[in-house]
């Protein structure tokens, strides 16, 4: 059995744990525990918003969520002998929702999870120009599968994975992050949603740091929303059981932290809060490759080997998008973001023909194991992206036929009041 090195009481805020986690990246956040290379360990995790979202039929909690507290990370886990320039080798052995005796309760991960869309003012999502208001769907877990009262006639197996894991940045790397992101914000400082999130002292959680160290974390600690050189919030759905990741080490002890566990997610996590969010556990094994950053040229971002645990589908309905804005008829030059957005919008319009609302379809594409692919970025002027929707996740035939789509009342997702 793995050693439980970081525990979470799901009835308490991360701030009130016996050993609190943290919600900013900073080299001065002390290691909460030390482990040795070769050790098997379990880390328990709180849902990323510190369980602000409830199992109910309103999206008001998503609308009103306080994102200054996010992400609630477990750790840091210090690794004996780790030095800057090494590669930290992390093998994911197992992960999933909250385990006994805490498996049922009010916190996400205790038998249920949620998919949300943030309001534009709170960050929005990939399609915020089309869906600017907050939305939510609750998913009930049955073993490896899930269903939702808010998106009926759909059932699928989740690819459980951590949305966020990474090592601590050095002081020099942290300064670079803050400088370049502030420069980006300055290009359009009044944009809604903002172009980036600068350090914010409000609601900073600095783990075991105290005094001047805690103040430094609050003043300069990097927000955890984007992926960066240390890893961070990658949201890669195939980063699951059986995966091996090689993290650059920037500080002594490496200081590995993580959380933001997902029961399932579609490629791109297009609703932003778009996976099935949960608390839970993750078991892993750690090792070191001394001097591995220079040896392998892994100096800017991690490298990982995906796990081979995922549902297998025989049929997909694939939606194509090109880099043309249909509303304005504006052509974008080889813009894969515009192309993937159009593929997603095409899928939403298609699902509406079967009785789903656009909001339900949007939530589904963010949470189900869809495959997103860059299909062509060389044929000027149009980039081409494709989105593969598994046909088997529906309880009805979703494929085109001569008889036409069978449309029925499929209710609605949780909305704001």
Coordinates of C-alpha atoms in Angstrom, one line a residue:
X1 CA 0.0 0.0 0.0
X2 CA 1.2 3.5 -0.7
X3 CA 2.2 5.8 2.2
X4 CA -0.5 8.5 2.7
X5 CA 1.7 11.6 2.8
X6 CA -1.0 14.3 2.5
X7 CA -4.4 13.9 4.0
X8 CA -7.6 15.9 3.5
X9 CA -10.7 16.0 5.6
X10 CA -13.4 16.7 3.1
X11 CA -15.7 18.2 5.7
X12 CA -13.1 21.1 6.2
X13 CA -11.7 23.8 4.1
X14 CA -8.2 23.4 2.8
X15 CA -7.3 26.2 5.2
X16 CA -8.4 24.2 8.2
X17 CA -6.6 21.0 7.4
X18 CA -4.1 19.6 9.9
X19 CA -1.5 20.5 7.2
X20 CA -2.9 23.1 4.9
X21 CA -2.2 23.1 1.2
X22 CA -1.5 26.2 -0.9
X23 CA -3.0 28.1 -3.9
X24 CA -0.1 30.1 -5.3
X25 CA 3.2 29.0 -7.0
X26 CA 6.2 30.3 -5.1
X27 CA 9.6 28.9 -4.1
X28 CA 9.1 29.9 -0.5
X29 CA 6.1 27.6 0.1
X30 CA 7.8 25.0 2.4
X31 CA 7.6 21.3 1.7
X32 CA 4.7 19.8 3.7
X33 CA 6.4 16.4 3.8
X34 CA 9.6 14.8 2.5
X35 CA 9.7 11.6 0.5
X36 CA 12.5 9.6 -1.0
X37 CA 13.1 8.5 -4.6
X38 CA 11.5 5.2 -5.2
X39 CA 8.7 5.8 -2.7
X40 CA 5.0 4.9 -3.3
X41 CA 2.7 7.5 -1.9
X42 CA -0.9 8.7 -1.8
X43 CA -2.0 12.3 -1.9
X44 CA -5.5 13.3 -1.0
X45 CA -7.0 16.3 -2.8
X46 CA -9.7 18.9 -2.2
X47 CA -11.8 20.0 -5.1
X48 CA -10.1 23.0 -6.8
X49 CA -12.5 25.7 -5.6
X50 CA -12.4 24.4 -2.0
X51 CA -15.9 22.9 -2.5
X52 CA -17.7 26.2 -3.2
X53 CA -20.0 24.4 -5.7
X54 CA -23.0 22.3 -4.4
X55 CA -25.0 19.4 -5.6
X56 CA -28.2 21.4 -6.5
X57 CA -30.1 22.6 -9.5
X58 CA -28.9 26.2 -9.6
X59 CA -25.8 27.7 -11.2
X60 CA -25.8 30.6 -8.8
X61 CA -22.8 29.1 -6.9
X62 CA -20.8 28.9 -10.2
X63 CA -21.8 32.5 -10.9
X64 CA -20.7 33.7 -7.4
X65 CA -17.6 31.5 -7.0
X66 CA -14.6 33.3 -5.5
X67 CA -11.7 32.3 -7.8
X68 CA -9.1 34.1 -5.7
X69 CA -8.9 31.0 -3.6
X70 CA -8.1 28.7 -6.5
X71 CA -6.5 26.2 -7.1
X72 CA -6.4 24.4 -3.8
X73 CA -3.3 22.3 -4.1
X74 CA -2.0 19.4 -2.0
X75 CA 1.6 19.6 -1.1
X76 CA 4.3 20.6 -1.7
X77 CA 5.9 17.2 -1.6
X78 CA 9.7 17.5 -1.1
X79 CA 11.9 14.8 -2.7
X80 CA 15.1 14.0 -1.0
X81 CA 18.2 14.7 -3.2
X82 CA 16.3 16.7 -5.9
X83 CA 18.3 19.6 -7.2
X84 CA 17.7 22.3 -9.9
X85 CA 18.5 20.7 -13.3
X86 CA 17.2 17.3 -12.4
X87 CA 14.1 15.7 -13.8
X88 CA 11.5 14.5 -11.4
X89 CA 9.9 11.2 -12.7
X90 CA 6.3 10.8 -11.5
X91 CA 4.3 7.6 -12.3
X92 CA 0.6 7.8 -11.8
X93 CA -0.5 4.5 -10.3
X94 CA -4.1 5.1 -9.4
X95 CA -6.5 8.0 -8.8
X96 CA -10.2 8.5 -8.3
X97 CA -13.0 10.1 -6.3
X98 CA -12.9 10.4 -2.5
X99 CA -12.4 7.0 -0.9
X100 CA -14.0 5.4 2.2
X101 CA -14.9 6.4 4.8
X102 CA -15.5 9.8 3.2
X103 CA -16.9 8.6 -0.1
X104 CA -20.4 10.2 0.3
X105 CA -21.0 13.8 1.3
X106 CA -21.5 17.4 0.3
X107 CA -18.1 18.0 -1.3
X108 CA -17.5 17.3 -5.0
X109 CA -15.8 13.9 -5.3
X110 CA -18.0 12.4 -2.6
X111 CA -20.1 10.3 -5.0
X112 CA -20.7 13.1 -7.5
X113 CA -19.0 15.9 -9.5
X114 CA -19.9 18.9 -11.6
X115 CA -19.3 20.6 -14.8
X116 CA -19.6 24.4 -14.9
X117 CA -19.4 27.4 -17.2
X118 CA -18.2 30.6 -15.6
X119 CA -19.8 33.9 -16.4
X120 CA -17.8 36.1 -18.7
X121 CA -16.9 38.4 -15.8
X122 CA -15.4 35.4 -13.9
X123 CA -13.2 34.2 -16.8
X124 CA -15.9 32.7 -19.1
X125 CA -15.0 29.7 -21.3
X126 CA -13.9 28.8 -24.8
X127 CA -17.3 29.8 -26.1
X128 CA -18.0 32.7 -23.8
X129 CA -19.1 35.0 -26.6
X130 CA -21.9 32.5 -27.3
X131 CA -22.7 31.4 -23.7
X132 CA -21.8 34.4 -21.4
X133 CA -23.8 33.2 -18.4
X134 CA -23.0 30.7 -15.7
X135 CA -24.2 27.1 -16.2
X136 CA -23.8 23.8 -14.3
X137 CA -24.5 20.1 -14.6
X138 CA -24.2 17.6 -11.8
X139 CA -22.9 14.1 -12.5
X140 CA -23.5 11.0 -10.3
X141 CA -20.7 8.4 -10.2
X142 CA -21.4 4.7 -10.6
X143 CA -18.1 2.9 -10.5
X144 CA -16.2 4.1 -13.6
X145 CA -19.3 5.5 -15.3
X146 CA -21.4 8.6 -14.8
X147 CA -24.8 10.1 -15.6
X148 CA -26.4 13.5 -15.2
X149 CA -29.9 14.6 -14.4
X150 CA -29.1 17.8 -16.2
X151 CA -28.0 16.1 -19.4
X152 CA -30.3 13.1 -19.8
X153 CA -29.8 10.1 -22.1
X154 CA -26.0 10.2 -21.9
X155 CA -23.8 7.7 -20.0
X156 CA -20.0 7.2 -20.3
X157 CA -16.9 6.0 -18.7
X158 CA -14.6 8.7 -17.3
X159 CA -10.9 9.0 -17.9
X160 CA -9.9 10.1 -14.3
X161 CA -6.9 12.4 -14.3
X162 CA -5.3 15.3 -12.4
X163 CA -5.9 18.6 -14.1
X164 CA -2.9 20.2 -12.3
X165 CA 0.5 19.0 -11.0
X166 CA 3.8 20.7 -11.1
X167 CA 7.0 21.6 -9.3
X168 CA 7.8 24.9 -7.6
X169 CA 9.4 27.7 -9.7
X170 CA 12.7 29.3 -8.9
X171 CA 12.7 32.9 -7.8
X172 CA 14.1 33.8 -11.2
X173 CA 11.5 31.8 -13.1
X174 CA 8.6 33.2 -11.0
X175 CA 9.8 36.8 -11.8
X176 CA 9.8 36.0 -15.5
X177 CA 6.2 34.6 -15.3
X178 CA 5.0 37.7 -13.5
X179 CA 6.8 40.1 -15.8
X180 CA 5.6 38.6 -19.1
X181 CA 2.0 38.1 -17.9
X182 CA 1.8 41.7 -16.6
X183 CA 3.1 42.9 -20.0
X184 CA 0.3 40.9 -21.7
X185 CA -2.3 42.4 -19.4
X186 CA -1.0 45.9 -20.3
X187 CA -1.9 45.3 -24.0
X188 CA -5.6 45.5 -23.1
X189 CA -5.9 46.2 -19.3
X190 CA -9.7 46.6 -19.4
X191 CA -10.6 43.4 -21.2
X192 CA -13.3 41.2 -19.8
X193 CA -12.4 38.5 -19.2
X194 CA -8.8 39.6 -18.5
X195 CA -5.9 38.5 -20.6
X196 CA -4.1 37.0 -17.5
X197 CA -4.4 36.9 -13.7
X198 CA -1.5 38.7 -11.9
X199 CA -0.5 38.0 -8.3
X200 CA -3.3 38.7 -5.8
X201 CA -2.7 38.8 -2.0
X202 CA -6.5 38.3 -1.3
X203 CA -7.2 34.8 0.0
X204 CA -3.6 33.6 -0.6
X205 CA -3.0 30.2 1.1
X206 CA 0.8 29.7 1.6
X207 CA 0.9 26.2 3.2
X208 CA 3.2 26.1 6.1
X209 CA 4.9 29.4 5.3
X210 CA 4.8 32.0 8.0
X211 CA 5.9 35.6 8.6
X212 CA 8.0 37.2 5.8
X213 CA 7.8 34.0 3.7
X214 CA 4.0 34.0 3.8
X215 CA 4.0 37.7 2.9
X216 CA 6.3 37.0 -0.1
X217 CA 4.0 34.3 -1.3
X218 CA 0.9 36.6 -1.0
X219 CA 2.7 39.5 -2.8
X220 CA 4.4 37.7 -5.7
X221 CA 3.0 34.1 -5.8
X222 CA 1.8 33.2 -9.3
X223 CA -1.9 32.3 -9.8
X224 CA -2.4 28.6 -10.7
X225 CA -4.8 29.0 -13.6
X226 CA -2.4 28.5 -16.6
X227 CA 0.1 25.8 -17.5
X228 CA 3.7 27.0 -17.4
X229 CA 7.3 25.7 -17.5
X230 CA 6.8 23.9 -14.2
X231 CA 3.8 21.9 -15.4
X232 CA 0.8 23.3 -13.7
X233 CA -2.7 23.4 -15.0
X234 CA -2.4 21.3 -18.2
X235 CA -5.8 19.7 -18.2
X236 CA -4.7 16.8 -20.4
X237 CA -7.4 14.1 -20.2
X238 CA -5.0 11.2 -21.1
X239 CA -2.7 12.1 -18.2
X240 CA -4.2 9.2 -16.3
X241 CA -3.4 5.9 -14.6
X242 CA -0.2 4.5 -16.1
X243 CA 1.2 7.8 -17.2
X244 CA 4.8 8.8 -16.5
X245 CA 5.7 12.5 -16.5
X246 CA 9.1 14.1 -16.4
X247 CA 9.0 17.4 -14.5
X248 CA 11.9 20.0 -14.7
X249 CA 13.2 20.6 -11.2
X250 CA 13.8 24.4 -10.5
X251 CA 14.4 24.4 -6.7
X252 CA 15.9 22.1 -4.1
X253 CA 13.5 19.3 -3.1
X254 CA 11.5 19.8 -6.3
X255 CA 8.4 20.6 -4.3
X256 CA 5.7 18.8 -6.2
X257 CA 2.1 19.9 -5.7
X258 CA -1.1 19.2 -7.4
X259 CA -4.9 18.7 -7.4
X260 CA -7.8 19.7 -9.6
X261 CA -8.8 16.1 -10.0
X262 CA -11.2 15.3 -12.9
X263 CA -13.6 12.3 -13.2
X264 CA -13.7 13.0 -17.0
X265 CA -13.0 15.7 -19.5
X266 CA -13.2 16.5 -23.2
X267 CA -10.1 17.7 -25.1
X268 CA -9.7 21.4 -24.5
X269 CA -11.9 21.5 -21.4
X270 CA -13.8 24.0 -23.4
X271 CA -16.1 25.2 -20.6
X272 CA -13.1 26.3 -18.5
X273 CA -14.6 24.7 -15.4
X274 CA -15.3 22.0 -18.0
X275 CA -14.2 18.7 -16.7
X276 CA -16.2 16.8 -14.1
X277 CA -14.6 18.4 -11.1
X278 CA -14.0 16.5 -7.9
X279 CA -11.9 15.9 -4.9
X280 CA -10.2 12.5 -4.4
X281 CA -6.9 10.8 -4.2
X282 CA -3.9 10.1 -6.4
X283 CA -1.3 7.4 -5.9
X284 CA 2.1 7.8 -7.5
X285 CA 5.8 6.7 -7.5
X286 CA 8.6 9.2 -7.7
X287 CA 12.2 9.0 -8.9
X288 CA 14.9 11.3 -10.2
X289 CA 17.1 11.6 -13.3
X290 CA 20.1 13.6 -12.1
X291 CA 21.0 16.4 -14.5
X292 CA 18.1 15.2 -16.7
X293 CA 17.0 18.7 -17.8
X294 CA 20.2 19.3 -19.8
X295 CA 20.7 15.7 -20.8
X296 CA 17.4 15.5 -22.5
X297 CA 16.8 19.1 -23.3
X298 CA 13.6 19.2 -21.2
X299 CA 14.1 22.8 -20.0
X300 CA 10.9 24.6 -20.9
X301 CA 8.0 22.2 -20.2
X302 CA 7.5 18.7 -18.9
X303 CA 7.4 15.6 -21.1
X304 CA 5.0 12.8 -20.4
X305 CA 4.1 9.3 -21.6
X306 CA 0.3 8.9 -21.6
X307 CA -1.4 6.1 -19.8
X308 CA -3.3 3.5 -21.8
X309 CA -6.4 3.4 -19.6
X310 CA -9.3 4.9 -21.5
X311 CA -12.7 3.9 -22.9
X312 CA -12.7 2.5 -26.4
X313 CA -15.2 3.6 -28.9
X314 CA -15.9 2.1 -32.3
X315 CA -17.9 5.0 -33.8
X316 CA -17.4 8.7 -33.7
X317 CA -19.4 11.6 -35.2
X318 CA -16.7 14.0 -36.2
X319 CA -17.3 17.7 -36.6
X320 CA -15.0 19.9 -38.7
X321 CA -14.1 23.6 -38.2
X322 CA -12.0 26.0 -40.2
X323 CA -10.6 29.4 -39.2
X324 CA -13.5 31.5 -40.4
X325 CA -15.8 33.4 -38.1
X326 CA -19.3 32.5 -39.4
X327 CA -21.0 35.5 -37.7
X328 CA -18.7 38.1 -39.3
X329 CA -17.5 36.1 -42.3
X330 CA -13.9 37.1 -41.3
X331 CA -11.1 34.9 -42.4
X332 CA -8.3 34.1 -39.9
X333 CA -4.9 33.0 -41.1
X334 CA -4.2 29.4 -40.0
X335 CA -5.8 30.1 -36.6
X336 CA -6.4 26.7 -34.9
X337 CA -8.2 28.3 -32.0
X338 CA -10.8 29.7 -34.3
X339 CA -11.1 26.4 -36.2
X340 CA -11.6 24.3 -33.1
X341 CA -14.1 26.8 -31.7
X342 CA -16.1 26.4 -35.0
X343 CA -15.9 22.6 -34.7
X344 CA -17.4 22.8 -31.2
X345 CA -20.1 25.2 -32.3
X346 CA -21.0 22.9 -35.2
X347 CA -21.4 20.0 -32.8
X348 CA -23.6 22.1 -30.5
X349 CA -25.9 23.0 -33.4
X350 CA -26.2 19.4 -34.4
X351 CA -27.1 18.2 -30.8
X352 CA -29.8 20.9 -30.6
X353 CA -31.7 19.0 -33.3
X354 CA -32.1 16.1 -30.9
X355 CA -33.7 18.3 -28.2
X356 CA -30.7 19.4 -26.2
X357 CA -30.3 23.1 -25.4
X358 CA -27.2 24.8 -26.6
X359 CA -26.2 25.1 -22.9
X360 CA -26.6 21.3 -22.3
X361 CA -24.6 20.5 -25.4
X362 CA -21.8 22.9 -24.4
X363 CA -21.5 21.3 -20.9
X364 CA -21.5 17.8 -22.5
X365 CA -18.6 18.6 -24.9
X366 CA -16.6 20.0 -22.0
X367 CA -17.0 16.9 -19.8
X368 CA -17.4 13.8 -22.1
X369 CA -14.3 12.1 -23.5
X370 CA -14.3 13.9 -26.9
X371 CA -11.2 13.9 -29.0
X372 CA -9.9 17.2 -30.3
X373 CA -7.4 17.2 -33.1
X374 CA -5.5 19.8 -35.2
X375 CA -6.1 18.4 -38.6
X376 CA -4.3 20.9 -40.9
X377 CA -2.3 24.1 -40.3
X378 CA -0.5 24.4 -43.6
X379 CA -3.3 25.0 -46.2
X380 CA -3.5 28.8 -46.4
X381 CA -5.5 30.6 -45.3
X382 CA -7.7 28.1 -43.3
X383 CA -6.6 26.0 -40.4
X384 CA -8.7 22.9 -40.0
X385 CA -9.6 21.3 -36.6
X386 CA -11.8 18.3 -35.9
X387 CA -13.8 17.2 -32.8
X388 CA -14.6 13.5 -32.5
X389 CA -17.8 12.8 -30.5
X390 CA -18.3 9.2 -29.4
X391 CA -21.6 8.0 -30.7
X392 CA -22.0 5.3 -28.0
X393 CA -22.3 7.7 -25.1
X394 CA -25.9 8.4 -26.1
X395 CA -28.9 6.2 -25.3
X396 CA -30.3 6.8 -28.8
X397 CA -28.9 6.8 -32.3
X398 CA -27.2 10.2 -32.8
X399 CA -26.0 9.5 -36.3
X400 CA -27.6 11.1 -39.4
X401 CA -30.2 9.0 -41.2
X402 CA -32.9 9.4 -43.8
X403 CA -35.6 9.4 -41.0
X404 CA -34.2 12.5 -39.4
X405 CA -33.3 13.2 -35.8
X406 CA -35.6 12.0 -33.0
X407 CA -36.2 15.2 -31.0
X408 CA -37.6 15.1 -27.5
X409 CA -37.8 17.3 -24.4
X410 CA -34.5 16.7 -22.6
X411 CA -35.0 19.2 -19.8
X412 CA -32.3 21.7 -19.0
X413 CA -29.1 22.2 -17.2
X414 CA -28.7 24.2 -14.0
X415 CA -29.1 27.9 -14.7
X416 CA -28.6 31.1 -12.8
X417 CA -31.7 32.7 -11.3

